[in-house]
């Protein structure tokens, strides 16, 4: 099959990232530098062909640097290759048993704590190489030796490291400004520039051995338990990183348009990683794992199939054989700085904040600290132990309080409601007087059957004795649906409806629409069916005609708190009302106005403009000559009177500073309009109200005193509605404490704005 052009370009991009990164990882482990290239080539070709995540890119992994360095220090390189082979066989066994999904059950706090601990160890160790020294055997030893290393650092290597880090950090901004640099990855640019800077000095550089047949791995000596622990550690960390990276790459490619590769098959991915580790160990390569950094670069470069991953491995293999002389010019300090920055970035403050919000920071901190001090396997075990302790504490630690308020008694249950909390819950209920109004707040995510029975029985008993009970959550919201019910609010945008979108419906524009309709049928239709059936029998009897813009951000039912049958809504571009009796008239809007006024007998008409209106922006940006040909340009001519009025007022102000004899530009109470676009939107509301009065049916009803007109403006970013006072031309904000129109008519001082004004 022919390779897609985007796969070819993506493979080159990932290859340019993989080469310096693979050399840096090998340097950090103390393994032969060529072992990093072997792992990259094998990971790309073997895991790329056999794995279950088509766009995942495998190679020597940063999460295995500390582990591999310890194995090389303890057993030697050939024995480390044997451990890599055994770990690959273990992965093949786990993949055959189909246990890959079980790895995702590990708490994210443990995973991120493990990665952060590994990153810390990597960063501290590689800092010694940047300073011209060698890393110590442990993180604590590296930290202890750092002051002496700073005192006796190499005169040139810190400069090379600083140049590398500076380019890595600044390259994304530079690429955004220079189009020619966008195809060059940051690691390649950093290492290339550092190599050029170091050309004039004698510094330690890459030393690649000649290509020879690899020696067979040697089973390490020593206790069998230590060997088993080493194999399990490599298997656990490599598998965990590969599976989590596969999930992350899947999520990344789902966000881009166009055809997507098939979703990751995690058990097959584990089999592919196992095969790659067996081959890499036999050929003298580093342990292999899938990496999120290379995988995300593959997706962002436009890869569509697994051919991009495989080709990247082919390019690495050719580079190792044909470009060894070029690679040997790279200074070791540049590779160490590259890997050091990767290690620093493994400590993600975004992950820390996320974990803190979920109250799992102790798990994260214990895992990180134990990995740094004792090792990866010990850190994961400690994290799991703390997670279990916290889970048990959360299940058993529940606080129940009763407070008497002015209008009710409030019972708060903080924590999980299990059978252990039932005695405290019933004791709290006993303090509530009969016939009292009670609010029960449940600030927890779990309730077992015993607690549910106790709560239900007390609620039924209290209500039967004349009391009132309302159940709420920890935020004070009333709980009116079961836990499995739809929890998104009616105005929640489609892209945030992940909790209820059916799995069978794709997350495309059509899928979102079908998903929304499906959610309506499942959650909302049962609640409104009786009301809609009544409206179907009796016909529509709206009291208001609401004429507004077609802008998707303007949700009329939300800003008016209206339901089915309340509003007769007309929407068009720019909330226009073409005047009657001209060639530019629009029968569609005129017909809707006539139907609402004469047939439905609405009592009011509201014209509502809004901020950020595209029609107003278009009017300000062009003149829309009478000979305009496009439908949009012809339609926008109905806004030209508004633009002419705004320009006329501006001209008067500019000439003599006075608006005598001219209507002033409508403005807001307490602030001026933000810009010309907002001023035009306000003028357009008043102009379209005047166009309404030119329609005979509207003029007749206004003369009879049975129809009233309103002007409104909605500021989208502030979620603030303004109402027009026709007597002053001022749009005043509608306050939350404002009463209904009838209340304000009875008490003119209740509001600064007259909501009902006859035109």
PDB file of N, CA, C and O in Angstrom, residues 550-575:
ATOM      1  N   UNK A 550     -29.938  36.016  15.005  1.00  0.00           N
ATOM      2  CA  UNK A 550     -29.763  34.569  14.850  1.00  0.00           C
ATOM      3  C   UNK A 550     -28.471  34.067  15.490  1.00  0.00           C
ATOM      4  O   UNK A 550     -28.176  32.877  15.391  1.00  0.00           O
ATOM      5  N   UNK A 551     -27.712  34.925  16.151  1.00  0.00           N
ATOM      6  CA  UNK A 551     -26.434  34.543  16.759  1.00  0.00           C
ATOM      7  C   UNK A 551     -26.627  33.345  17.694  1.00  0.00           C
ATOM      8  O   UNK A 551     -27.536  33.324  18.526  1.00  0.00           O
ATOM      9  N   UNK A 552     -25.747  32.317  17.566  1.00  0.00           N
ATOM     10  CA  UNK A 552     -25.913  31.072  18.324  1.00  0.00           C
ATOM     11  C   UNK A 552     -25.693  31.259  19.818  1.00  0.00           C
ATOM     12  O   UNK A 552     -26.097  30.406  20.617  1.00  0.00           O
ATOM     13  N   UNK A 553     -25.057  32.368  20.222  1.00  0.00           N
ATOM     14  CA  UNK A 553     -24.798  32.590  21.650  1.00  0.00           C
ATOM     15  C   UNK A 553     -25.980  33.216  22.371  1.00  0.00           C
ATOM     16  O   UNK A 553     -25.958  33.344  23.594  1.00  0.00           O
ATOM     17  N   UNK A 554     -26.996  33.618  21.621  1.00  0.00           N
ATOM     18  CA  UNK A 554     -28.161  34.272  22.199  1.00  0.00           C
ATOM     19  C   UNK A 554     -29.261  33.226  22.399  1.00  0.00           C
ATOM     20  O   UNK A 554     -29.911  32.808  21.447  1.00  0.00           O
ATOM     21  N   UNK A 555     -29.434  32.767  23.626  1.00  0.00           N
ATOM     22  CA  UNK A 555     -30.417  31.723  23.947  1.00  0.00           C
ATOM     23  C   UNK A 555     -31.624  32.418  24.566  1.00  0.00           C
ATOM     24  O   UNK A 555     -31.625  32.774  25.752  1.00  0.00           O
ATOM     25  N   UNK A 556     -32.668  32.607  23.773  1.00  0.00           N
ATOM     26  CA  UNK A 556     -33.798  33.427  24.218  1.00  0.00           C
ATOM     27  C   UNK A 556     -34.501  32.829  25.425  1.00  0.00           C
ATOM     28  O   UNK A 556     -34.874  33.548  26.354  1.00  0.00           O
ATOM     29  N   UNK A 557     -34.696  31.520  25.438  1.00  0.00           N
ATOM     30  CA  UNK A 557     -35.402  30.911  26.567  1.00  0.00           C
ATOM     31  C   UNK A 557     -34.613  31.040  27.851  1.00  0.00           C
ATOM     32  O   UNK A 557     -35.190  31.100  28.942  1.00  0.00           O
ATOM     33  N   UNK A 558     -33.268  31.104  27.741  1.00  0.00           N
ATOM     34  CA  UNK A 558     -32.436  31.215  28.940  1.00  0.00           C
ATOM     35  C   UNK A 558     -32.501  32.622  29.512  1.00  0.00           C
ATOM     36  O   UNK A 558     -32.713  32.809  30.712  1.00  0.00           O
ATOM     37  N   UNK A 559     -32.341  33.658  28.649  1.00  0.00           N
ATOM     38  CA  UNK A 559     -32.264  35.010  29.189  1.00  0.00           C
ATOM     39  C   UNK A 559     -33.637  35.553  29.571  1.00  0.00           C
ATOM     40  O   UNK A 559     -33.726  36.557  30.280  1.00  0.00           O
ATOM     41  N   UNK A 560     -34.727  34.913  29.112  1.00  0.00           N
ATOM     42  CA  UNK A 560     -36.075  35.350  29.493  1.00  0.00           C
ATOM     43  C   UNK A 560     -36.741  34.397  30.471  1.00  0.00           C
ATOM     44  O   UNK A 560     -37.855  34.655  30.905  1.00  0.00           O
ATOM     45  N   UNK A 561     -36.058  33.293  30.824  1.00  0.00           N
ATOM     46  CA  UNK A 561     -36.631  32.284  31.731  1.00  0.00           C
ATOM     47  C   UNK A 561     -38.024  31.863  31.259  1.00  0.00           C
ATOM     48  O   UNK A 561     -38.960  31.759  32.042  1.00  0.00           O
ATOM     49  N   UNK A 562     -38.146  31.631  29.953  1.00  0.00           N
ATOM     50  CA  UNK A 562     -39.443  31.273  29.379  1.00  0.00           C
ATOM     51  C   UNK A 562     -39.490  29.793  29.046  1.00  0.00           C
ATOM     52  O   UNK A 562     -38.458  29.132  28.906  1.00  0.00           O
ATOM     53  N   UNK A 563     -40.694  29.285  28.916  1.00  0.00           N
ATOM     54  CA  UNK A 563     -40.901  27.888  28.594  1.00  0.00           C
ATOM     55  C   UNK A 563     -41.710  27.728  27.326  1.00  0.00           C
ATOM     56  O   UNK A 563     -41.996  28.703  26.618  1.00  0.00           O
ATOM     57  N   UNK A 564     -42.134  26.504  26.993  1.00  0.00           N
ATOM     58  CA  UNK A 564     -42.915  26.268  25.780  1.00  0.00           C
ATOM     59  C   UNK A 564     -44.201  27.082  25.789  1.00  0.00           C
ATOM     60  O   UNK A 564     -44.915  27.149  26.792  1.00  0.00           O
ATOM     61  N   UNK A 565     -44.485  27.741  24.674  1.00  0.00           N
ATOM     62  CA  UNK A 565     -45.719  28.496  24.536  1.00  0.00           C
ATOM     63  C   UNK A 565     -45.655  29.928  25.012  1.00  0.00           C
ATOM     64  O   UNK A 565     -46.631  30.670  24.853  1.00  0.00           O
ATOM     65  N   UNK A 566     -44.549  30.378  25.605  1.00  0.00           N
ATOM     66  CA  UNK A 566     -44.472  31.736  26.150  1.00  0.00           C
ATOM     67  C   UNK A 566     -44.109  32.772  25.100  1.00  0.00           C
ATOM     68  O   UNK A 566     -44.662  33.878  25.086  1.00  0.00           O
ATOM     69  N   UNK A 567     -43.128  32.460  24.241  1.00  0.00           N
ATOM     70  CA  UNK A 567     -42.618  33.435  23.283  1.00  0.00           C
ATOM     71  C   UNK A 567     -42.880  32.973  21.856  1.00  0.00           C
ATOM     72  O   UNK A 567     -42.707  31.794  21.537  1.00  0.00           O
ATOM     73  N   UNK A 568     -43.291  33.921  21.007  1.00  0.00           N
ATOM     74  CA  UNK A 568     -43.291  33.703  19.567  1.00  0.00           C
ATOM     75  C   UNK A 568     -42.022  34.380  19.066  1.00  0.00           C
ATOM     76  O   UNK A 568     -41.919  35.607  19.058  1.00  0.00           O
ATOM     77  N   UNK A 569     -41.033  33.589  18.675  1.00  0.00           N
ATOM     78  CA  UNK A 569     -39.689  34.111  18.431  1.00  0.00           C
ATOM     79  C   UNK A 569     -39.395  34.188  16.943  1.00  0.00           C
ATOM     80  O   UNK A 569     -39.646  33.236  16.198  1.00  0.00           O
ATOM     81  N   UNK A 570     -38.858  35.330  16.513  1.00  0.00           N
ATOM     82  CA  UNK A 570     -38.383  35.528  15.145  1.00  0.00           C
ATOM     83  C   UNK A 570     -36.904  35.898  15.231  1.00  0.00           C
ATOM     84  O   UNK A 570     -36.541  36.849  15.926  1.00  0.00           O
ATOM     85  N   UNK A 571     -36.066  35.165  14.520  1.00  0.00           N
ATOM     86  CA  UNK A 571     -34.629  35.410  14.563  1.00  0.00           C
ATOM     87  C   UNK A 571     -34.119  35.617  13.145  1.00  0.00           C
ATOM     88  O   UNK A 571     -34.479  34.875  12.222  1.00  0.00           O
ATOM     89  N   UNK A 572     -33.282  36.616  12.960  1.00  0.00           N
ATOM     90  CA  UNK A 572     -32.620  36.826  11.679  1.00  0.00           C
ATOM     91  C   UNK A 572     -31.286  37.516  11.921  1.00  0.00           C
ATOM     92  O   UNK A 572     -30.971  37.913  13.047  1.00  0.00           O
ATOM     93  N   UNK A 573     -30.494  37.645  10.873  1.00  0.00           N
ATOM     94  CA  UNK A 573     -29.173  38.255  10.995  1.00  0.00           C
ATOM     95  C   UNK A 573     -29.331  39.739  11.312  1.00  0.00           C
ATOM     96  O   UNK A 573     -29.860  40.512  10.517  1.00  0.00           O
ATOM     97  N   UNK A 574     -28.922  40.146  12.501  1.00  0.00           N
ATOM     98  CA  UNK A 574     -28.942  41.549  12.888  1.00  0.00           C
ATOM     99  C   UNK A 574     -30.246  42.046  13.461  1.00  0.00           C
ATOM    100  O   UNK A 574     -30.440  43.252  13.590  1.00  0.00           O
ATOM    101  N   UNK A 575     -31.179  41.131  13.853  1.00  0.00           N
ATOM    102  CA  UNK A 575     -32.504  41.503  14.394  1.00  0.00           C
ATOM    103  C   UNK A 575     -33.132  42.670  13.624  1.00  0.00           C
ATOM    104  O   UNK A 575     -33.462  43.717  14.171  1.00  0.00           O
TER     105      UNK A 575
END
